[in-house]
Coordinates of C-alpha atoms and ligand atoms in Angstrom, one line a residue:
X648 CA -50.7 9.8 56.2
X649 CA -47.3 10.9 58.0
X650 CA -47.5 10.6 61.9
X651 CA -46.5 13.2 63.9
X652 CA -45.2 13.6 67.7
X653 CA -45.2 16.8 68.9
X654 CA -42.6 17.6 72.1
X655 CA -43.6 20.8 73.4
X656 CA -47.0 21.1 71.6
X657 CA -48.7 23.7 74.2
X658 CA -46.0 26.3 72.9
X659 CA -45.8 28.8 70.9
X660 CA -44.1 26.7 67.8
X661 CA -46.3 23.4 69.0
X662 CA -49.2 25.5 68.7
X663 CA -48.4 26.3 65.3
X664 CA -47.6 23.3 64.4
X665 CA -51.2 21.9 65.4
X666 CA -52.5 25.0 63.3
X667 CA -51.0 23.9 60.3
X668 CA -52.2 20.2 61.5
X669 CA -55.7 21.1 62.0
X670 CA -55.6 23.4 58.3
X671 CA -54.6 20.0 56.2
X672 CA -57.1 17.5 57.3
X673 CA -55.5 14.0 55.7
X674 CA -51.7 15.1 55.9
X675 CA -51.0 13.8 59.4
X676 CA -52.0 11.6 61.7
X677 CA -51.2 13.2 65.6
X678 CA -49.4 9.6 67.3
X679 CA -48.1 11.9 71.0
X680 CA -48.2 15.4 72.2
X681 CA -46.2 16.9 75.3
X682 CA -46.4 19.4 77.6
X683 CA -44.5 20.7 80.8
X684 CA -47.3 20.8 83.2
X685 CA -50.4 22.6 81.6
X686 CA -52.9 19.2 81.4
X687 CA -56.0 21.0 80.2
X688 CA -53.9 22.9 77.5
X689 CA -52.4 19.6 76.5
X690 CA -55.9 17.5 77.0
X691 CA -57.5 20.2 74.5
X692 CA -54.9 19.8 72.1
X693 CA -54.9 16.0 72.1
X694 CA -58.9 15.9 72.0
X695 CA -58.7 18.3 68.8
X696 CA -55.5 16.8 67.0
X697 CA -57.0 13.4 67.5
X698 CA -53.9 12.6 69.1
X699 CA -53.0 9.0 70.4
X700 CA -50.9 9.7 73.3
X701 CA -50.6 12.6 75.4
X702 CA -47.9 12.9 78.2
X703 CA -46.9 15.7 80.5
X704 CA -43.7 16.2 82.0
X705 CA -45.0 17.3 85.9
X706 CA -46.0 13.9 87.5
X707 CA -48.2 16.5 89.9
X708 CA -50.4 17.0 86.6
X709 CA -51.3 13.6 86.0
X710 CA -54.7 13.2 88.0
X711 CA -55.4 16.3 85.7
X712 CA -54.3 15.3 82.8
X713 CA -56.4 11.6 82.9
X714 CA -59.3 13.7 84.2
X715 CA -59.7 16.1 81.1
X716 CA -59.2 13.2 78.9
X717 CA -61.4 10.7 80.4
X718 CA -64.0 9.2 77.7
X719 CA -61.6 10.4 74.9
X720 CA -59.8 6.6 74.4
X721 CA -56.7 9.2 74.5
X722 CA -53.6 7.3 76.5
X723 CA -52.7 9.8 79.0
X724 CA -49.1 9.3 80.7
X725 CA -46.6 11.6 82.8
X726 CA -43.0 12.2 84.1
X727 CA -40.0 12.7 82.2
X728 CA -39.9 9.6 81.3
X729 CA -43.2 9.4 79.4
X730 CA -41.9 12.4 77.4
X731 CA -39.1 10.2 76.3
X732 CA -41.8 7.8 75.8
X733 CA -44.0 10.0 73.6
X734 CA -40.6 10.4 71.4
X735 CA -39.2 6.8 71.2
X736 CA -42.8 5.0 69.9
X737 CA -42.9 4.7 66.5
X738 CA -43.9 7.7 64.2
X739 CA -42.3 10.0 60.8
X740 CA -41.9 13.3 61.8
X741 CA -41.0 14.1 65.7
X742 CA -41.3 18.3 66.0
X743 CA -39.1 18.9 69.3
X744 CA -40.5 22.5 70.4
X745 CA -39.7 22.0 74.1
X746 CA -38.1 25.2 75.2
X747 CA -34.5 25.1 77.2
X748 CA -32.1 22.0 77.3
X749 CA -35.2 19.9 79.1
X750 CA -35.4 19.0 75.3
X751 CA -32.1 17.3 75.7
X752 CA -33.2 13.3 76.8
X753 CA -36.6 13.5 74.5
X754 CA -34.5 14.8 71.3
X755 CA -31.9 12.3 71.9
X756 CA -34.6 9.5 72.4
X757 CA -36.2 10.2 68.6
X758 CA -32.6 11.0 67.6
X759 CA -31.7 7.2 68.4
X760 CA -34.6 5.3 66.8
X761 CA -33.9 7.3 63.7
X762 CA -36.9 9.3 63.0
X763 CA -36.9 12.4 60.7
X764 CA -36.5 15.2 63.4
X765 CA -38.1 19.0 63.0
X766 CA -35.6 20.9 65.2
X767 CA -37.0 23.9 66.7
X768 CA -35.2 23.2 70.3
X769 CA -31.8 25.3 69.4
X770 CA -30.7 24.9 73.3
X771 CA -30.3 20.6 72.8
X772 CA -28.1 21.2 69.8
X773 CA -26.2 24.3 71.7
X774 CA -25.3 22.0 74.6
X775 CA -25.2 18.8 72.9
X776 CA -24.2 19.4 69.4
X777 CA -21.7 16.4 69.2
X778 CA -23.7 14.1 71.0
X779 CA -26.6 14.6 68.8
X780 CA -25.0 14.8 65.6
X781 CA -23.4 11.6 66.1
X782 CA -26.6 9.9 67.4
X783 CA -28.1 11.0 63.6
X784 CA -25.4 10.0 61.9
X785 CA -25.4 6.4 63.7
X786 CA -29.0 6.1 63.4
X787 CA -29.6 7.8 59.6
X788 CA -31.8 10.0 61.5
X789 CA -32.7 13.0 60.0
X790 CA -32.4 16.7 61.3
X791 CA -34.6 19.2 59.7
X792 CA -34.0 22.8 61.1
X793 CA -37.1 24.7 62.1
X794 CA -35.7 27.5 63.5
X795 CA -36.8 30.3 60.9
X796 CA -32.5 31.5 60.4
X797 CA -31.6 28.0 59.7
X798 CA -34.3 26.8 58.0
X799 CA -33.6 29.7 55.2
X800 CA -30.2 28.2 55.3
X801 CA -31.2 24.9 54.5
X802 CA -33.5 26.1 51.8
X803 CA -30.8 27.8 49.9
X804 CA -27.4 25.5 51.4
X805 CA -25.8 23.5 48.1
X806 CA -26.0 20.1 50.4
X807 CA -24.0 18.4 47.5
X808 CA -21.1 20.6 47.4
X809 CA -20.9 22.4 51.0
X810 CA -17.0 22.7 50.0
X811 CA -18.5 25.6 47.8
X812 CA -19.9 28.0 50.4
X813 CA -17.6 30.6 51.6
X814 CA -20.1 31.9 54.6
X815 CA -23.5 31.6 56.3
X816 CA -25.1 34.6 57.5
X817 CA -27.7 34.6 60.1
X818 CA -29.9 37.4 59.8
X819 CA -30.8 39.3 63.6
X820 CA -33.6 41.5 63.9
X821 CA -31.8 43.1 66.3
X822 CA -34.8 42.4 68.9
X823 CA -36.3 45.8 71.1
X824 CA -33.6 47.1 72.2
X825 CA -31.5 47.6 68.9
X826 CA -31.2 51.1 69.2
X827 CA -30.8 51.6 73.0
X828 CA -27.6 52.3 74.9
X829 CA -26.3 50.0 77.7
X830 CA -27.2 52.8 80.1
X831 CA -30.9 52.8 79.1
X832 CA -30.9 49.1 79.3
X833 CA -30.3 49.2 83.4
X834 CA -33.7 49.6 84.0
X835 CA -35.9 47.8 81.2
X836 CA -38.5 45.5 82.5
X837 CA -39.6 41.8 81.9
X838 CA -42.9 43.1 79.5
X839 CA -40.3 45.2 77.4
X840 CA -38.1 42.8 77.1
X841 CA -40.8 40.6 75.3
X842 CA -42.5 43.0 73.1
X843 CA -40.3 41.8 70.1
X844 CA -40.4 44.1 67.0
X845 CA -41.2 41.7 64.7
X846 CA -42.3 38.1 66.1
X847 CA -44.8 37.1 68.6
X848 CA -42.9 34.0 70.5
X849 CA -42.5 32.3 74.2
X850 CA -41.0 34.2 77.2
X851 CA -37.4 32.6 76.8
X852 CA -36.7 32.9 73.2
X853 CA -38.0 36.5 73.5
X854 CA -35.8 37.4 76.1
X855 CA -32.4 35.9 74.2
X856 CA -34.1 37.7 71.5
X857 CA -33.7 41.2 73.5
X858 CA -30.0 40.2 74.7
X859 CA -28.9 39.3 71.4
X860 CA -28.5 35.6 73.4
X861 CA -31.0 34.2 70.7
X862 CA -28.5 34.6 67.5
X863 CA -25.6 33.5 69.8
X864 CA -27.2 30.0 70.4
X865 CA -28.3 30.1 66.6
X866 CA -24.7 30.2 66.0
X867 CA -23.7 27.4 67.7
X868 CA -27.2 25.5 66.6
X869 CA -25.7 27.1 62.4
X870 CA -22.0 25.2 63.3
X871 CA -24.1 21.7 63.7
X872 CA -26.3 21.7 61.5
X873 CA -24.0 23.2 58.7
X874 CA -20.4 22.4 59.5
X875 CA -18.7 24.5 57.4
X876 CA -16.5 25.9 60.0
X877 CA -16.3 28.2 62.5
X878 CA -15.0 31.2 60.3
X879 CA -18.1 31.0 57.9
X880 CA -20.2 32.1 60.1
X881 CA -21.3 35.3 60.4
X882 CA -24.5 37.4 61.6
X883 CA -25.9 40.6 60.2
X884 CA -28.9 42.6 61.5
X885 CA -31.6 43.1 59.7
X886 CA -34.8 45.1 61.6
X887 CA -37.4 44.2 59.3
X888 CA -36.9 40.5 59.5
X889 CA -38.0 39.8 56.1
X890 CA -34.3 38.1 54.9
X891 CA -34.2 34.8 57.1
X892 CA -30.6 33.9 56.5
X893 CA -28.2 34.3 53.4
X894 CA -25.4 31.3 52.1
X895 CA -22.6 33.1 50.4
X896 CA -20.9 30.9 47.8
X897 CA -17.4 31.0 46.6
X898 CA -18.2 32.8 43.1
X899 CA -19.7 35.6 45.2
X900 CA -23.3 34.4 44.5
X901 CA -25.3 35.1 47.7
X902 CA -28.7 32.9 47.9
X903 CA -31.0 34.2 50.5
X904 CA -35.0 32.5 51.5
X905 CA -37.6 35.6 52.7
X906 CA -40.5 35.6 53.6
X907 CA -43.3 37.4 56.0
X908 CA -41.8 36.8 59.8
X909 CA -44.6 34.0 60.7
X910 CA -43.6 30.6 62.0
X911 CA -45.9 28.9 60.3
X912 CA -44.2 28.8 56.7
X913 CA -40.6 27.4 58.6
X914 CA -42.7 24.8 60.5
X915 CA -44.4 23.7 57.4
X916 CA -41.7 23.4 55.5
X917 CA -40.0 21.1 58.4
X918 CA -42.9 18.9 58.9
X919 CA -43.4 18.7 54.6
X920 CA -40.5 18.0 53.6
X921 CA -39.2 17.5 50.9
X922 CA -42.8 18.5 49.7
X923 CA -44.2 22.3 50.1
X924 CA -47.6 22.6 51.6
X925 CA -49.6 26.3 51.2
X926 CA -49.8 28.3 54.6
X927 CA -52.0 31.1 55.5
X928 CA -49.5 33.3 56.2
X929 CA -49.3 36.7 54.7
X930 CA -47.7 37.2 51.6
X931 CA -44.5 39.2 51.2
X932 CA -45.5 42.6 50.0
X933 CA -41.9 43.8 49.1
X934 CA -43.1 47.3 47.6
X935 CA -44.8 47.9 50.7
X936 CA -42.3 47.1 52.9
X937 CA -40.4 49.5 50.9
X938 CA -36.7 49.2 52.3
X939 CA -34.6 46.0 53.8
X940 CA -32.1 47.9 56.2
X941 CA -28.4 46.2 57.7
X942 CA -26.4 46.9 59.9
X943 CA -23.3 45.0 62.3
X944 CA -24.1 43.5 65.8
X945 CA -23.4 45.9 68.4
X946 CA -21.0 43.4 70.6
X947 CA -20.1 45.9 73.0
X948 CA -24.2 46.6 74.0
X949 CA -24.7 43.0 73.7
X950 CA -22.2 41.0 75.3
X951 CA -24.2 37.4 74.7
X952 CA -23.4 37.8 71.5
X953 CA -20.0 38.0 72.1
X954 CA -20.4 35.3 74.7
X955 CA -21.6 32.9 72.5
X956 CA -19.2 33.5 69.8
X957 CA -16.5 32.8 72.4
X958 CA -17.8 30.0 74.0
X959 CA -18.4 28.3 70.1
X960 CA -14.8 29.1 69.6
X961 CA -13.7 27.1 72.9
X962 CA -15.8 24.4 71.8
X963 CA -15.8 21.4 74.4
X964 CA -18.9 22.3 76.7
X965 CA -18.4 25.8 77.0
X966 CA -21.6 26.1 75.1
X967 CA -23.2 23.6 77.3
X968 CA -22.3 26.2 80.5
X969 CA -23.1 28.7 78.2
X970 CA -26.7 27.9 77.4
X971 CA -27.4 26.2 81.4
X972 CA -26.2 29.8 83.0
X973 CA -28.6 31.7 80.2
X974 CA -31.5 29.6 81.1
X975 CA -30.8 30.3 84.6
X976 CA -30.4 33.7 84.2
X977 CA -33.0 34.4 82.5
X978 CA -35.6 32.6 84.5
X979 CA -34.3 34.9 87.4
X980 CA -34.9 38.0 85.0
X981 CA -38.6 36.6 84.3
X982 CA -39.1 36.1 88.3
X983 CA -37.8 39.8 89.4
X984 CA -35.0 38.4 90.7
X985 CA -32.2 39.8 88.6
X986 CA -31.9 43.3 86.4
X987 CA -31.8 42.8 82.3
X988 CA -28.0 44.0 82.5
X989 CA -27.6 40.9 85.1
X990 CA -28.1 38.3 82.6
X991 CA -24.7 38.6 80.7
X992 CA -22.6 39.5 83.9
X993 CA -24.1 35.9 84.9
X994 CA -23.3 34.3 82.0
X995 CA -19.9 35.3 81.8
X996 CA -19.1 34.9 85.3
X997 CA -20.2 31.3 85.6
X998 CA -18.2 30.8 82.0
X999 CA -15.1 31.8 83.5
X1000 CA -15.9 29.6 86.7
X1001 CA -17.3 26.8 85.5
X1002 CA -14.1 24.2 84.1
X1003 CA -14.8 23.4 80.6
X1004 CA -14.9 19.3 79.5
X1005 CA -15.7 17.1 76.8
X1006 CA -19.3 16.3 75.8
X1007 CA -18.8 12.9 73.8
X1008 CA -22.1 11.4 76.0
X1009 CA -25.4 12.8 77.4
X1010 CA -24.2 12.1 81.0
X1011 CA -21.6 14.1 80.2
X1012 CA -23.6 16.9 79.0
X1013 CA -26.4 16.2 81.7
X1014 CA -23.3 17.1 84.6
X1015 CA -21.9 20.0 82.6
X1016 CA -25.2 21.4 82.9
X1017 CA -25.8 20.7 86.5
X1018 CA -22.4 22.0 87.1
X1019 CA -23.0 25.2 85.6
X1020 CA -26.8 25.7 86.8
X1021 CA -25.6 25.8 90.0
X1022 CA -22.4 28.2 89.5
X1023 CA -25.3 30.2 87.9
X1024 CA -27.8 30.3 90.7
X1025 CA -25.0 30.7 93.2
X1026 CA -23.9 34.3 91.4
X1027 CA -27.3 35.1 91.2
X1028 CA -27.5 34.7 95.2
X1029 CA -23.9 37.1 95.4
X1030 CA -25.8 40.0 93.3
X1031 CA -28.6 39.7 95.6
Ligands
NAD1 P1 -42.9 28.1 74.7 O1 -42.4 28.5 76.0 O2 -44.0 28.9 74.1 O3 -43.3 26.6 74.7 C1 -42.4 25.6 75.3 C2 -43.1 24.2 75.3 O4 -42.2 23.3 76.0 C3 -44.4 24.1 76.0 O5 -45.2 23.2 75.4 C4 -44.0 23.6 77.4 O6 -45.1 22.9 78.1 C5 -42.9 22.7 77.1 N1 -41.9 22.6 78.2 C6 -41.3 23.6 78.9 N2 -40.5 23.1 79.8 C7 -40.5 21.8 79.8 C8 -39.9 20.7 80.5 N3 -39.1 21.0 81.5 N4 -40.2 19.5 80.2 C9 -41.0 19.2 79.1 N5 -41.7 20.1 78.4 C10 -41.4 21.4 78.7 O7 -41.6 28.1 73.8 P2 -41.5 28.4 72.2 O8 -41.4 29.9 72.0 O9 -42.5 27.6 71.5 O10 -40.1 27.8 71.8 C11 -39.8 26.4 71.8 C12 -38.4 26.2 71.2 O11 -38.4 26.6 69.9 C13 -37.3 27.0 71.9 O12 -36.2 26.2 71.9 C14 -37.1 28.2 71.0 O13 -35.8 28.7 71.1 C15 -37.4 27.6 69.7 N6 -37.9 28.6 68.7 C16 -39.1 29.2 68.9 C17 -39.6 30.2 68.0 C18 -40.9 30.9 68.2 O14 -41.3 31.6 67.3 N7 -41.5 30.7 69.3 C19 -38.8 30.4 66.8 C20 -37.6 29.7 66.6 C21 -37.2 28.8 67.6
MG2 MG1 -34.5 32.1 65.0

């Protein structure tokens, strides 16, 4: 059996993750599951996984925590530290689905023991590409990309000749608001904001999904995991969200994975590898589906597209202040603090406040951050 450690496993992808664990009795054994704060979500998930070790990141949850799991012989643990914990004790396949760049330490942490790593945590590689690259490379850990976009790439990327592939292109469904004008975005709320199109997913990655944020962070998260260079990436959108991603080659060849939009075939494929494992999700029904429509981003209605692509072009830890001012900004959206239109007028205000550095170590990265949080919050107190 392969053991598992699941960071993030009350969340939308750790969910599905223990779906396909709880499907394939015999495939894995559970060794740790995280959570931020929910202990009863986290205690019910341990109890049914059969997990080993369950930590939660809120020490206030604790007392909860030990409570539902009393009688279970489950180890119950919490603070940050005991999510780095849960991803430094020894186990195959660490799944980091820990939403925002709190995924940072714990990734790092499995990273640097050299475990095989399911990536579905894009913000740790935005604002710490280098750093965690390096610590893989060091280690001979290795990074398997969840994420739905890049994991099509990696399905269909010629890993022995990558001198041979003349672009990437992320496919964007273009999220709700594809074909509404800046004008009628003023007034949007949070609930239409999340009502994706196509995929059911947590609050966060739903609203970069509606700014167009989403494929600028898969960008970045593209240039690490693939380094083929910044001008070989390219995005596309693509409503129906049945093309995850396309690698062009240099004969003109294009080689694209598809597939029914549900997690579960991504995540399986990550937690697999290098085998393939049946999922129940639907089967791609092409003729009923009927047409596969593209068109370009719209950079001018979605400036965080345009954001991103700028601040991957600057390189250093503009992507770092990038992602910290997003997460900021968008946790003011969710709280009514801040308009939809807000977000990117944050974004690019703390980007052109915020002094760009290097990013060579996680204490580096960690400042950056705190740096640019705060820039964040404080133009989110000037709009008020
Ligand atoms: P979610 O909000 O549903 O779940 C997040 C998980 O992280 C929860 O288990 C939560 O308890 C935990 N968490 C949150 N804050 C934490 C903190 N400070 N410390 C420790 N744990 C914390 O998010 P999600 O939609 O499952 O997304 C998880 C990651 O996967 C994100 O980076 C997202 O971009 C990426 N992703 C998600 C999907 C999807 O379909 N949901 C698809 C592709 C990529
Ligand atoms: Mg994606």
């Amino acid at each position: 059996m392969t053991s598992l450690t699941i960071l993030g496993a009350t969340g939308s992808v750790g969910s599905q993750a223990l779906d396909l664990v709880a499907r394939n009795p015999g495939r894995w054994q559970v060794a740790a599951l995280t959570a931020n704060s929910d202990a009863q979500g986290l205690a019910t998930a341990a109890r049914a996984s059969g997990a080993r070790f369950a930590a939660i990141a809120d020490p206030a949850a604790y007392a909860d925590l030990k409570a539902a799991l009393a009688g279970s012989g489950i180890e119950a643990a919490a603070g940050q530290e005991a999510v780095c914990e849960a991803a430094q004790r020894p186990g195959d396949i660490v799944l980091t689905a820990i939403v925002g760049a709190a995924g940072l330490a714990p990734t790092l942490a499995a990273v640097e023991r050299g475990a095989t790593l399911a990536i579905a945590n894009k913000e740790t590689l935005v604002c710490a590409g280098p750093v965690v690259t390096a610590a893989a490379l060091a280690s001979g850990a290795t990074l398997l990309p969840v994420d739905s976009e890049h994991n099509a790439i990696f399905q269909v990327f010629d890993h022995a000749q990558p001198d041979r592939v003349a672009k990437i292109i992320l496919t964007c469904s273009g999220g709700p608001f594809r074909t509404r004008s800046r004008a009628e975005l003023a007034g949007v709320s949070v609930a239409d904001a999340c009502k994706h199109p196509v995929w059911s997913m947590g609050a966060k990655i739903s609203i970069d999904s509606a700014t167009l944020m989403n494929k600028g962070l898969e960008l970045i998260e593209a240039h690490h995991l693939f380094p083929v260079g910044l001008d070989r990436l390219d995005v596309i959108i693509h409503p129906q969200s049945v093309v995850h991603s396309m690698v062009e080659y240099i004969d003109g060849s294009v080689l694209a994975q598809l597939g029914t939009p549900d997690m579960r075939i991504p995540i399986a494929y990550a937690m697999a590898w290098p085998e393939r494992i049946a999922t129940p999700a639907a089967r791609l029904d092409l003729a009923a589906i009927g047409r596969l429509e593209f068109e370009a981003p719209d950079l001018v209605r979605f400036p965080c597209l345009a954001l991103a692509w700028e601040a991957m072009r600057a390189g250093g830890s503009a992507p770092c202040i990038l992602n910290a001012a997003n997460e900021i900004a968008v946790a003011a959206f969710i709280a009514g603090q801040v308009a939809f239109l807000d977000i990117d007028a944050i974004v690019a205000a703390t980007l052109a406040r915020v002094a760009s550095g290097p990013v060579g170590s996680l204490g580096e990265v960690i400042e950056t951050d705190r740096r640019a949080r705060a820039e964040a919050r404080a133009q989110i107190t000037a709009r008020a």
